[in-house]
Tab-separated table of C-alpha atoms and ligand atoms in Angstrom:
chain	number	residue	atom	x	y	z
H	142	MET	CA	0.008	0.009	-0.012
H	143	GLU	CA	1.342	3.448	-0.959
H	144	THR	CA	1.623	6.018	1.804
H	145	ALA	CA	2.331	9.761	2.082
H	146	LYS	CA	4.428	11.334	4.792
H	147	LEU	CA	3.653	14.424	6.817
H	148	LEU	CA	6.486	16.125	8.716
H	149	PHE	CA	5.482	18.472	11.502
H	150	ASN	CA	7.199	19.719	14.572
H	151	GLY	CA	10.007	17.204	14.220
H	152	SER	CA	7.652	14.230	13.943
H	153	GLU	CA	6.830	12.132	10.863
H	154	TYR	CA	3.321	10.756	10.232
H	155	GLU	CA	2.615	8.037	7.673
H	156	LEU	CA	-0.727	8.560	5.884
H	157	PRO	CA	-2.334	5.806	3.780
H	158	VAL	CA	-3.075	6.633	0.131
H	159	THR	CA	-6.352	5.575	-1.574
H	160	ILE	CA	-6.456	5.324	-5.369
H	161	GLY	CA	-9.814	5.364	-7.206
H	162	THR	CA	-10.690	3.317	-10.329
H	163	GLU	CA	-9.925	6.363	-12.510
H	164	SER	CA	-6.528	6.801	-10.833
H	165	GLU	CA	-7.653	9.713	-8.569
H	166	ILE	CA	-5.423	9.922	-5.510
H	167	ALA	CA	-6.370	10.759	-1.948
H	168	VAL	CA	-4.306	10.883	1.172
H	169	SER	CA	-6.300	9.508	4.059
H	170	ILE	CA	-6.151	11.536	7.236
H	171	LYS	CA	-8.612	9.432	9.229
H	172	ALA	CA	-6.091	8.672	11.956
H	173	LEU	CA	-4.173	11.974	11.784
H	174	ARG	CA	-5.747	13.740	14.763
H	175	ALA	CA	-5.502	10.667	16.937
H	176	GLN	CA	-1.814	10.286	16.077
H	177	SER	CA	-0.769	13.934	16.077
H	178	GLY	CA	-3.491	16.230	17.364
H	179	ILE	CA	-3.522	17.936	13.964
H	180	ILE	CA	-6.611	18.447	11.808
H	181	THR	CA	-6.770	19.643	8.171
H	182	LEU	CA	-8.466	22.931	7.281
H	183	ASP	CA	-10.271	23.197	3.901
H	184	SER	CA	-13.115	25.748	4.039
H	185	GLY	CA	-15.627	25.086	1.198
H	186	TYR	CA	-14.259	21.507	1.047
H	187	GLY	CA	-12.584	22.284	-2.316
H	188	ASN	CA	-9.831	19.775	-1.627
H	189	THR	CA	-11.622	17.308	0.614
H	190	GLY	CA	-12.948	13.907	-0.419
H	191	SER	CA	-15.935	13.302	1.920
H	192	CYS	CA	-16.550	9.659	0.777
H	193	GLU	CA	-15.624	6.923	-1.623
H	194	SER	CA	-18.406	6.515	-4.206
H	195	THR	CA	-19.269	4.218	-7.054
H	196	ILE	CA	-22.003	6.410	-8.576
H	197	THR	CA	-20.689	9.290	-10.659
H	198	PHE	CA	-17.313	10.103	-12.152
H	199	ILE	CA	-16.379	13.610	-13.263
H	200	ASN	CA	-13.108	14.785	-14.780
H	201	GLY	CA	-13.447	18.542	-15.179
H	202	GLU	CA	-10.171	18.907	-17.086
H	203	LYS	CA	-11.198	16.453	-19.737
H	204	GLY	CA	-14.936	17.270	-19.745
H	205	ILE	CA	-16.017	13.796	-18.647
H	206	LEU	CA	-19.233	12.934	-16.796
H	207	ARG	CA	-20.320	9.321	-16.282
H	208	TYR	CA	-23.102	7.753	-14.274
H	209	ARG	CA	-22.142	4.242	-12.986
H	210	GLY	CA	-19.491	4.211	-15.750
H	211	TYR	CA	-21.783	5.183	-18.648
H	212	PRO	CA	-20.808	8.383	-20.496
H	213	ILE	CA	-23.549	11.072	-20.187
H	214	GLN	CA	-23.563	11.457	-23.977
H	215	GLU	CA	-24.538	7.789	-24.439
H	216	LEU	CA	-27.170	7.920	-21.746
H	217	ALA	CA	-28.637	11.091	-23.282
H	218	GLU	CA	-28.815	9.430	-26.646
H	219	HIS	CA	-30.100	5.986	-25.726
H	220	SER	CA	-31.920	6.242	-22.408
H	221	THR	CA	-34.941	7.762	-20.746
H	222	PHE	CA	-35.089	9.430	-17.369
H	223	PRO	CA	-36.774	6.494	-15.636
H	224	GLU	CA	-33.989	4.230	-16.989
H	225	VAL	CA	-31.363	6.641	-15.596
H	226	CYS	CA	-33.232	6.781	-12.263
H	227	TYR	CA	-33.042	2.954	-12.107
H	228	LEU	CA	-29.369	2.979	-13.065
H	229	LEU	CA	-28.442	5.508	-10.408
H	230	VAL	CA	-30.478	4.046	-7.567
H	231	TYR	CA	-29.916	0.314	-8.226
H	232	GLY	CA	-26.501	0.385	-9.905
H	233	SER	CA	-27.169	-1.199	-13.304
H	234	LEU	CA	-29.205	-0.565	-16.462
H	235	PRO	CA	-32.491	-2.433	-16.274
H	236	THR	CA	-33.696	-5.102	-18.734
H	237	LYS	CA	-36.925	-4.346	-20.616
H	238	ASP	CA	-39.081	-6.353	-18.119
H	239	VAL	CA	-37.453	-4.743	-15.069
H	240	LEU	CA	-37.839	-1.230	-16.559
H	241	ASP	CA	-41.517	-1.884	-17.388
H	242	SER	CA	-42.156	-2.963	-13.809
H	243	PHE	CA	-40.190	0.067	-12.445
H	244	ILE	CA	-42.161	2.490	-14.633
H	245	HIS	CA	-45.387	0.827	-13.525
H	246	ASP	CA	-44.411	1.438	-9.909
H	247	LEU	CA	-43.420	5.094	-10.607
H	248	THR	CA	-46.775	5.573	-12.375
H	249	TYR	CA	-49.039	3.907	-9.784
H	250	HIS	CA	-47.494	5.685	-6.768
H	251	SER	CA	-47.801	9.166	-8.235
H	252	LEU	CA	-50.994	10.247	-6.407
H	253	ILE	CA	-50.444	12.050	-3.106
H	254	HIS	CA	-52.573	11.665	0.002
H	255	GLU	CA	-55.707	13.794	-0.402
H	256	ASP	CA	-55.078	15.458	2.975
H	257	MET	CA	-51.805	16.842	1.660
H	258	LYS	CA	-53.779	19.181	-0.651
H	259	LYS	CA	-54.669	21.172	2.505
H	260	PHE	CA	-50.981	22.056	2.888
H	261	PHE	CA	-50.971	23.690	-0.590
H	262	GLU	CA	-54.114	25.630	0.361
H	263	GLY	CA	-52.391	27.011	3.465
H	264	TYR	CA	-49.653	28.814	1.461
H	265	PRO	CA	-50.067	32.326	0.191
H	266	PRO	CA	-50.419	32.581	-3.583
H	267	SER	CA	-47.045	34.298	-3.682
H	268	ALA	CA	-45.237	31.222	-2.274
H	269	PRO	CA	-42.326	30.283	-4.553
H	270	PRO	CA	-42.944	26.696	-5.800
H	271	MET	CA	-39.455	25.750	-4.587
H	272	SER	CA	-40.345	26.646	-0.967
H	273	VAL	CA	-43.494	24.630	-1.234
H	274	LEU	CA	-41.611	21.661	-2.697
H	275	THR	CA	-39.126	21.639	0.174
H	276	THR	CA	-41.704	21.570	2.928
H	277	ILE	CA	-44.099	19.125	1.361
H	278	ALA	CA	-41.252	16.737	0.542
H	279	ALA	CA	-40.348	16.816	4.227
H	280	SER	CA	-43.938	16.266	5.285
H	281	LEU	CA	-44.075	12.968	3.331
H	282	SER	CA	-42.326	11.531	6.430
H	283	ALA	CA	-45.507	12.274	8.396
H	284	TYR	CA	-47.638	10.231	5.954
H	285	TYR	CA	-45.654	7.074	5.321
H	286	PRO	CA	-44.008	4.574	7.644
H	287	LEU	CA	-40.396	5.469	7.928
H	288	ASP	CA	-37.482	3.472	6.677
H	289	GLU	CA	-37.493	0.952	9.542
H	290	ASN	CA	-36.989	-2.095	7.363
H	291	GLU	CA	-35.688	-2.743	3.849
H	292	GLU	CA	-39.181	-3.273	2.346
H	293	GLN	CA	-40.467	0.082	3.724
H	294	LEU	CA	-37.329	1.806	2.499
H	295	GLN	CA	-37.685	0.444	-1.032
H	296	LEU	CA	-41.332	1.479	-1.108
H	297	ASN	CA	-40.412	4.956	0.169
H	298	ILE	CA	-37.842	5.321	-2.664
H	299	ILE	CA	-40.553	4.558	-5.207
H	300	ARG	CA	-43.045	6.905	-3.431
H	301	LEU	CA	-40.550	9.735	-3.484
H	302	LEU	CA	-39.577	9.310	-7.101
H	303	ALA	CA	-43.267	9.013	-8.097
H	304	LYS	CA	-44.783	11.774	-5.923
H	305	LEU	CA	-42.228	14.539	-6.101
H	306	LYS	CA	-43.314	15.439	-9.635
H	307	THR	CA	-46.969	15.598	-8.487
H	308	ILE	CA	-45.976	17.857	-5.599
H	309	ALA	CA	-43.918	20.027	-7.954
H	310	ALA	CA	-46.779	20.437	-10.410
H	311	PHE	CA	-49.296	21.134	-7.573
H	312	ALA	CA	-46.921	23.793	-6.210
H	313	TYR	CA	-46.945	25.473	-9.620
H	314	LYS	CA	-50.767	25.272	-9.904
H	315	LYS	CA	-51.003	26.866	-6.469
H	316	SER	CA	-48.770	29.699	-7.575
H	317	ILE	CA	-51.035	30.585	-10.530
H	318	GLY	CA	-54.347	29.871	-8.766
H	319	GLN	CA	-55.408	27.021	-11.056
H	320	ALA	CA	-56.992	23.670	-10.135
H	321	TYR	CA	-54.621	20.851	-9.248
H	322	ILE	CA	-54.440	18.350	-12.104
H	323	TYR	CA	-54.111	14.708	-11.023
H	324	PRO	CA	-51.476	12.427	-12.578
H	325	ARG	CA	-52.381	10.268	-15.612
H	326	ASN	CA	-51.203	6.678	-15.806
H	327	ASP	CA	-51.065	6.543	-19.640
H	328	LEU	CA	-48.350	9.230	-19.852
H	329	SER	CA	-44.568	9.078	-19.602
H	330	TYR	CA	-42.837	10.535	-16.496
H	331	ALA	CA	-41.963	13.790	-18.427
H	332	GLY	CA	-45.293	13.835	-20.228
H	333	ASP	CA	-47.251	13.419	-17.035
H	334	PHE	CA	-45.368	16.260	-15.366
H	335	LEU	CA	-46.154	18.605	-18.289
H	336	HIS	CA	-49.792	17.470	-18.241
H	337	MET	CA	-50.087	18.209	-14.489
H	338	MET	CA	-48.475	21.621	-14.996
H	339	TYR	CA	-50.340	22.843	-18.059
H	340	ALA	CA	-53.690	20.980	-18.311
H	341	VAL	CA	-56.826	22.678	-17.006
H	342	PRO	CA	-60.092	20.889	-16.149
H	343	SER	CA	-62.032	22.667	-18.851
H	344	GLU	CA	-60.244	21.365	-21.929
H	345	GLN	CA	-58.154	18.521	-23.202
H	346	TYR	CA	-54.364	18.935	-23.006
H	347	VAL	CA	-52.162	17.191	-25.524
H	348	VAL	CA	-48.514	16.752	-24.528
H	349	ASN	CA	-46.124	18.197	-27.149
H	350	PRO	CA	-43.673	15.345	-27.920
H	351	VAL	CA	-40.804	17.782	-28.695
H	352	ILE	CA	-41.171	19.377	-25.237
H	353	GLU	CA	-41.678	15.979	-23.582
H	354	LYS	CA	-38.437	14.646	-25.081
H	355	ALA	CA	-36.550	17.816	-24.212
H	356	LEU	CA	-37.720	17.664	-20.585
H	357	ASP	CA	-36.766	13.990	-20.320
H	358	LEU	CA	-33.241	14.883	-21.544
H	359	LEU	CA	-32.932	17.815	-19.164
H	360	LEU	CA	-33.831	15.546	-16.234
H	361	ILE	CA	-31.204	12.984	-17.384
H	362	LEU	CA	-28.505	15.695	-17.566
H	363	HIS	CA	-29.234	16.898	-14.016
H	364	ALA	CA	-29.622	13.423	-12.455
H	365	ASP	CA	-26.336	13.384	-10.537
H	366	HIS	CA	-23.113	15.384	-10.184
H	367	GLU	CA	-21.216	13.633	-7.341
H	368	GLN	CA	-20.524	15.518	-4.097
H	369	ASN	CA	-22.002	18.939	-4.839
H	370	CYS	CA	-23.606	21.175	-2.193
H	371	SER	CA	-27.137	19.575	-2.154
H	372	THR	CA	-25.859	16.031	-2.418
H	373	SER	CA	-23.379	16.498	0.367
H	374	THR	CA	-26.323	17.981	2.352
H	375	VAL	CA	-28.399	14.879	1.695
H	376	ARG	CA	-25.559	12.626	2.855
H	377	MET	CA	-24.810	14.792	5.918
H	378	VAL	CA	-28.425	14.865	7.127
H	379	GLY	CA	-28.799	11.159	6.348
H	380	SER	CA	-25.676	10.354	8.282
H	381	SER	CA	-27.608	11.042	11.502
H	382	ASP	CA	-30.021	8.302	10.411
H	383	ALA	CA	-32.627	10.920	9.547
H	384	ASN	CA	-35.215	9.317	7.239
H	385	LEU	CA	-35.121	9.523	3.465
H	386	PHE	CA	-37.842	12.178	3.022
H	387	SER	CA	-36.235	14.551	5.569
H	388	SER	CA	-32.761	14.063	4.028
H	389	ILE	CA	-34.029	14.775	0.484
H	390	SER	CA	-35.975	17.833	1.718
H	391	ALA	CA	-32.730	19.190	3.112
H	392	GLY	CA	-31.110	18.650	-0.240
H	393	ILE	CA	-33.888	20.621	-1.962
H	394	SER	CA	-33.304	23.465	0.493
H	395	ALA	CA	-29.561	23.413	-0.375
H	396	LEU	CA	-30.395	23.459	-4.081
H	397	SER	CA	-32.630	26.507	-3.677
H	398	GLY	CA	-29.664	28.872	-3.252
H	399	PRO	CA	-28.699	31.035	-6.269
H	400	LEU	CA	-25.136	29.782	-6.196
H	401	HIS	CA	-26.377	26.215	-6.815
H	402	GLY	CA	-29.749	25.448	-8.419
H	403	GLY	CA	-30.627	29.108	-9.094
H	404	ALA	CA	-27.905	29.898	-11.601
H	405	ASN	CA	-30.145	29.381	-14.680
H	406	VAL	CA	-32.623	31.870	-13.246
H	407	ALA	CA	-29.702	34.358	-12.946
H	408	VAL	CA	-28.994	33.788	-16.653
H	409	ILE	CA	-32.560	34.747	-17.578
H	410	ASP	CA	-32.446	37.774	-15.220
H	411	MET	CA	-29.213	38.894	-16.813
H	412	LEU	CA	-30.575	38.539	-20.331
H	413	GLN	CA	-33.706	40.502	-19.298
H	414	MET	CA	-31.477	43.231	-17.837
H	415	ILE	CA	-29.406	43.475	-21.060
H	416	LYS	CA	-32.632	43.612	-23.086
H	417	ASN	CA	-34.165	46.318	-20.888
H	418	ASP	CA	-30.956	48.309	-21.297
H	419	GLY	CA	-31.303	48.414	-25.098
H	420	GLY	CA	-29.794	44.984	-25.965
H	421	ASN	CA	-26.156	46.270	-26.091
H	422	ILE	CA	-24.389	42.945	-25.598
H	423	LYS	CA	-20.931	44.353	-26.157
H	424	LYS	CA	-21.394	46.728	-23.253
H	425	TYR	CA	-22.045	43.803	-20.878
H	426	VAL	CA	-19.226	41.634	-22.295
H	427	ASP	CA	-16.859	44.556	-21.658
H	428	LEU	CA	-18.325	44.988	-18.194
H	429	ALA	CA	-17.700	41.294	-17.425
H	430	LYS	CA	-14.066	41.707	-18.462
H	431	ASP	CA	-13.634	44.684	-16.148
H	432	LYS	CA	-12.560	43.349	-12.770
H	433	ASP	CA	-13.764	46.465	-10.955
H	434	SER	CA	-17.315	46.200	-12.236
H	435	GLY	CA	-18.207	43.225	-10.058
H	436	PHE	CA	-20.270	41.945	-13.008
H	437	ARG	CA	-19.916	38.444	-14.439
H	438	LEU	CA	-21.616	36.895	-17.373
H	439	MET	CA	-24.053	34.513	-15.784
H	440	GLY	CA	-23.939	31.026	-17.327
H	441	PHE	CA	-20.288	31.244	-18.229
H	442	GLY	CA	-17.407	29.407	-16.478
H	443	HIS	CA	-17.522	26.459	-14.072
H	444	ARG	CA	-15.674	25.463	-10.910
H	445	VAL	CA	-15.098	21.878	-11.995
H	446	TYR	CA	-15.234	21.967	-15.862
H	447	LYS	CA	-12.191	23.789	-17.085
H	448	ASN	CA	-12.523	22.321	-20.557
H	449	PHE	CA	-16.194	22.095	-21.501
H	450	ASP	CA	-19.146	20.910	-19.555
H	451	PRO	CA	-20.394	17.823	-21.499
H	452	ARG	CA	-23.960	18.540	-20.416
H	453	ALA	CA	-23.731	22.046	-21.965
H	454	GLU	CA	-22.391	20.541	-25.200
H	455	ILE	CA	-25.451	18.215	-25.398
H	456	LEU	CA	-27.869	20.981	-24.494
H	457	LYS	CA	-26.353	23.402	-27.073
H	458	GLU	CA	-27.215	20.898	-29.848
H	459	VAL	CA	-30.645	20.043	-28.411
H	460	ASN	CA	-31.461	23.693	-28.046
H	461	LYS	CA	-30.890	24.155	-31.792
H	462	GLN	CA	-33.142	21.218	-32.641
H	463	VAL	CA	-35.915	22.189	-30.191
H	464	LEU	CA	-35.908	25.848	-31.237
H	465	ALA	CA	-36.017	24.735	-34.893
H	466	GLU	CA	-38.999	22.462	-34.197
H	467	LEU	CA	-40.926	24.717	-31.789
H	468	GLY	CA	-40.053	28.023	-33.351
H	469	LYS	CA	-38.704	30.726	-31.072
H	470	GLY	CA	-42.162	32.072	-30.402
H	471	ASP	CA	-42.181	35.419	-28.817
H	472	TYR	CA	-39.011	35.071	-26.740
H	473	PRO	CA	-36.713	37.910	-27.733
H	474	LEU	CA	-34.366	36.776	-24.978
H	475	LEU	CA	-33.424	33.745	-27.001
H	476	ASP	CA	-31.954	35.809	-29.864
H	477	LEU	CA	-30.068	37.849	-27.287
H	478	ALA	CA	-28.672	34.682	-25.699
H	479	MET	CA	-27.492	33.311	-28.996
H	480	GLU	CA	-25.794	36.544	-29.853
H	481	LEU	CA	-24.132	36.720	-26.413
H	482	GLU	CA	-22.881	33.129	-26.780
H	483	LYS	CA	-21.349	33.955	-30.199
H	484	ILE	CA	-19.584	37.121	-29.018
H	485	ALA	CA	-18.236	35.535	-25.795
H	486	LEU	CA	-16.980	32.412	-27.483
H	487	GLU	CA	-14.941	34.516	-29.903
H	488	ASP	CA	-13.610	36.936	-27.230
H	489	GLU	CA	-9.949	36.465	-26.163
H	490	TYR	CA	-10.756	37.065	-22.483
H	491	PHE	CA	-13.185	34.188	-22.372
H	492	VAL	CA	-11.161	31.924	-24.662
H	493	GLU	CA	-7.963	32.402	-22.585
H	494	ARG	CA	-9.730	31.631	-19.310
H	495	LYS	CA	-11.649	28.701	-20.770
H	496	LEU	CA	-14.953	30.269	-19.854
H	497	PHE	CA	-17.417	28.290	-21.882
H	498	PRO	CA	-21.166	28.596	-21.500
H	499	ASN	CA	-22.147	26.158	-18.757
H	500	VAL	CA	-25.233	23.898	-18.440
H	501	ASP	CA	-27.215	26.636	-16.753
H	502	PHE	CA	-26.817	28.994	-19.731
H	503	TYR	CA	-28.456	26.493	-22.080
H	504	SER	CA	-31.001	25.028	-19.622
H	505	GLY	CA	-32.309	28.499	-18.849
H	506	ILE	CA	-32.820	29.185	-22.578
H	507	LEU	CA	-34.368	25.762	-23.196
H	508	TYR	CA	-36.738	26.002	-20.277
H	509	ARG	CA	-37.791	29.379	-21.470
H	510	ALA	CA	-38.415	28.103	-25.002
H	511	MET	CA	-40.470	25.235	-23.562
H	512	GLY	CA	-42.630	27.741	-21.762
H	513	ILE	CA	-41.499	26.731	-18.273
H	514	PRO	CA	-41.836	29.792	-15.972
H	515	THR	CA	-38.662	31.081	-14.265
H	516	ASN	CA	-39.910	30.214	-10.762
H	517	MET	CA	-40.022	26.519	-11.770
H	518	PHE	CA	-36.471	26.267	-13.145
H	519	THR	CA	-34.950	25.150	-9.782
H	520	VAL	CA	-37.909	22.864	-9.163
H	521	MET	CA	-37.119	21.097	-12.464
H	522	PHE	CA	-33.494	20.832	-11.331
H	523	ALA	CA	-34.712	19.205	-8.114
H	524	LEU	CA	-36.803	16.657	-10.022
H	525	GLY	CA	-33.835	15.749	-12.156
H	526	ARG	CA	-31.384	15.492	-9.205
H	527	LEU	CA	-33.716	13.329	-7.120
H	528	PRO	CA	-32.440	9.897	-8.252
H	529	GLY	CA	-28.840	11.075	-7.622
H	530	TRP	CA	-29.710	12.219	-4.142
H	531	ILE	CA	-31.432	8.868	-3.428
H	532	ALA	CA	-28.491	6.878	-4.762
H	533	GLN	CA	-25.985	8.884	-2.703
H	534	TRP	CA	-28.152	8.609	0.409
H	535	LEU	CA	-28.394	4.853	-0.023
H	536	GLU	CA	-24.664	4.495	-0.613
H	537	MET	CA	-23.932	6.494	2.570
H	538	ARG	CA	-26.438	4.443	4.570
H	539	ASN	CA	-25.156	1.097	3.353
H	540	ASP	CA	-21.433	1.911	3.897
H	541	PRO	CA	-20.249	-0.489	6.615
H	542	GLY	CA	-17.851	2.247	7.848
H	543	LYS	CA	-20.594	4.889	8.068
H	544	ARG	CA	-20.303	7.453	10.857
H	545	ILE	CA	-22.260	10.608	11.534
H	546	TYR	CA	-20.822	13.544	9.553
H	547	ARG	CA	-19.125	15.779	12.081
H	548	PRO	CA	-16.336	18.040	10.786
H	549	ARG	CA	-14.018	19.805	13.199
H	550	GLN	CA	-12.917	23.440	13.232
H	551	ILE	CA	-10.081	25.732	14.190
H	552	TYR	CA	-11.418	28.069	16.844
H	553	THR	CA	-10.293	31.691	16.334
H	554	GLY	CA	-12.552	33.454	18.858
H	555	GLU	CA	-11.869	34.894	22.330
H	556	ARG	CA	-9.821	32.972	24.849
H	557	GLU	CA	-11.520	32.114	28.180
H	558	ARG	CA	-12.807	35.242	29.977
H	559	PRO	CA	-15.008	35.847	33.019
H	560	VAL	CA	-18.665	36.902	32.674
H	561	ILE	CA	-19.065	40.429	34.063
H	562	PRO	CA	-22.465	40.780	35.755
H	563	LEU	CA	-24.900	42.919	33.785
H	564	SER	CA	-24.955	45.710	36.404
H	565	GLN	CA	-21.164	46.114	36.093
H	566	ARG	CA	-20.870	46.091	32.230
T	69	ACO	N1	-17.660	36.317	-16.377
T	69	ACO	C1	-16.460	37.032	-16.442
T	69	ACO	N2	-15.287	36.569	-15.920
T	69	ACO	C2	-15.268	35.361	-15.304
T	69	ACO	C3	-16.489	34.590	-15.261
T	69	ACO	C4	-17.673	35.121	-15.806
T	69	ACO	N3	-18.812	34.389	-15.755
T	69	ACO	N4	-16.198	33.444	-14.587
T	69	ACO	C5	-14.881	33.491	-14.285
T	69	ACO	N5	-14.325	34.680	-14.729
T	69	ACO	C6	-12.901	35.026	-14.714
T	69	ACO	C7	-12.507	35.417	-13.283
T	69	ACO	O1	-12.604	36.802	-13.064
T	69	ACO	C8	-11.074	34.966	-13.261
T	69	ACO	O2	-10.346	35.898	-13.996
T	69	ACO	P1	-8.764	36.197	-13.612
T	69	ACO	O3	-8.033	34.831	-13.798
T	69	ACO	O4	-8.307	37.241	-14.584
T	69	ACO	O5	-8.785	36.667	-12.168
T	69	ACO	C9	-11.044	33.721	-14.113
T	69	ACO	O6	-12.177	33.871	-14.981
T	69	ACO	C10	-11.278	32.436	-13.258
T	69	ACO	O7	-12.400	32.579	-12.473
T	69	ACO	P2	-12.599	31.935	-11.075
T	69	ACO	O8	-13.612	32.783	-10.296
T	69	ACO	O9	-11.350	31.647	-10.434
T	69	ACO	O10	-13.327	30.553	-11.420
T	69	ACO	P3	-14.086	29.638	-10.383
T	69	ACO	O11	-13.853	28.285	-10.867
T	69	ACO	O12	-13.748	29.978	-8.998
T	69	ACO	O13	-15.570	30.080	-10.609
T	69	ACO	C11	-17.811	30.135	-11.408
T	69	ACO	C12	-16.478	29.399	-11.353
T	69	ACO	C13	-18.265	30.468	-9.992
T	69	ACO	C14	-18.869	29.271	-12.042
T	69	ACO	C15	-17.608	31.402	-12.214
T	69	ACO	O14	-17.149	31.081	-13.532
T	69	ACO	C16	-18.863	32.298	-12.297
T	69	ACO	O15	-19.088	33.060	-11.346
T	69	ACO	N6	-19.711	32.100	-13.314
T	69	ACO	C17	-20.976	32.846	-13.426
T	69	ACO	C18	-22.039	32.211	-12.535
T	69	ACO	C19	-22.523	30.882	-13.101
T	69	ACO	O16	-22.778	30.723	-14.340
T	69	ACO	N7	-22.695	29.917	-12.235
T	69	ACO	C20	-23.208	28.572	-12.598
T	69	ACO	C21	-22.078	27.559	-12.552
T	69	ACO	S1	-22.639	26.029	-13.116
T	69	ACO	C22	-23.305	25.242	-11.768
T	69	ACO	O17	-22.978	25.601	-10.665
T	69	ACO	C23	-24.335	24.166	-11.920
């Protein structure tokens, strides 16, 4: 076994090295504090491996993303979202019979308890659908027996995958004051979601196959992204043996932040701002290059992908096809986005720094073209990420070496001091 050595204060500590299947190297510090009294400091966890995982592999330098070993490009071309859900949660691609049975389960568990509708009624009409999603996902734990045995856990996994899209669609209906539309068993996962969002009781709704396919693809592309903020949250909450629903609800909360799930909303806000200011793209590209301006082009650059984000590459092509098929309708922001992409991709500043448009740039545009309202963008992200969260939660729970997540800290506050009674302060 390879080891690394740490020299400190005249002592030498030998640290075991772990090498992943893709030759990634980690120095294990599990025993470091016990041996030396030293801890490591890595705020933001940018250089910390929190677990060993068999689910998703990313190589940001080479632009690689694989779920369970399968390249995202191949999954996007050959699979559907339910297939990818199965792959992530259970570890292998299903056979036709297994997939049919899985889809049957996802379909027949999609109704929510009638009493839960009262929760939706209690929210003000202005409630953001993402807030509603978070709380109602958590309240599932009050309706269903918790994960006390394997059978209950497996059923809860299906319930969550099946019901979250119903909850998401109901949250949207609440926000626009329309009647809740119940799920339909003859539709696909993506088609049923669109039906619950857009149908009204007074007329028939026909799912547009172009939008249905695009939504299915968007869900696949968001299904997992290893130890990001929301996934780490799901694992952390679950490490206390909190139930599945509570852990996932915590993940949805983490995703709600603009630095995580909200970036594609920021893209649309930025495009709107440029449009309102007369559509002068060059002005904003120049502003983004000026370090003193504090302005960045939203939807450009990525912390992990320093080459290209393979999801963005896929979406860029799909955007072209979908916009060709749907027509751009009355979305002037789309023209603006395409123009901005062209200018930035040719600009030396962006080329030098490898600032490519990221997945949020294209997903924001695609959602907009599909008619998805901005306040549902992050909700769609949560629906897509759900199987990844579940897979990561299961992996954490089934790890024989599992311990509650409990990082340490370096205290930099006051030293011990006496309390001065109030009358003397
Ligand atoms: N516009 C203008 N300049 C940029 C941008 C941008 N969007 N992104 C990075 N830069 C510049 C930086 O100023 C820096 O320049 P310098 O080397 O001259 O100082 C250089 O590019 C490197 O930038 P960093 O901030 O070091 O890159 P980091 O990896 O820390 O940040 C991030 C990545 C946060 C995504 C950044 O590119 C950004 O703010 N992008 C806009 C917001 C966005 O689109 N977020 C969504 C990301 S995708 C996701 O999270 C799912």
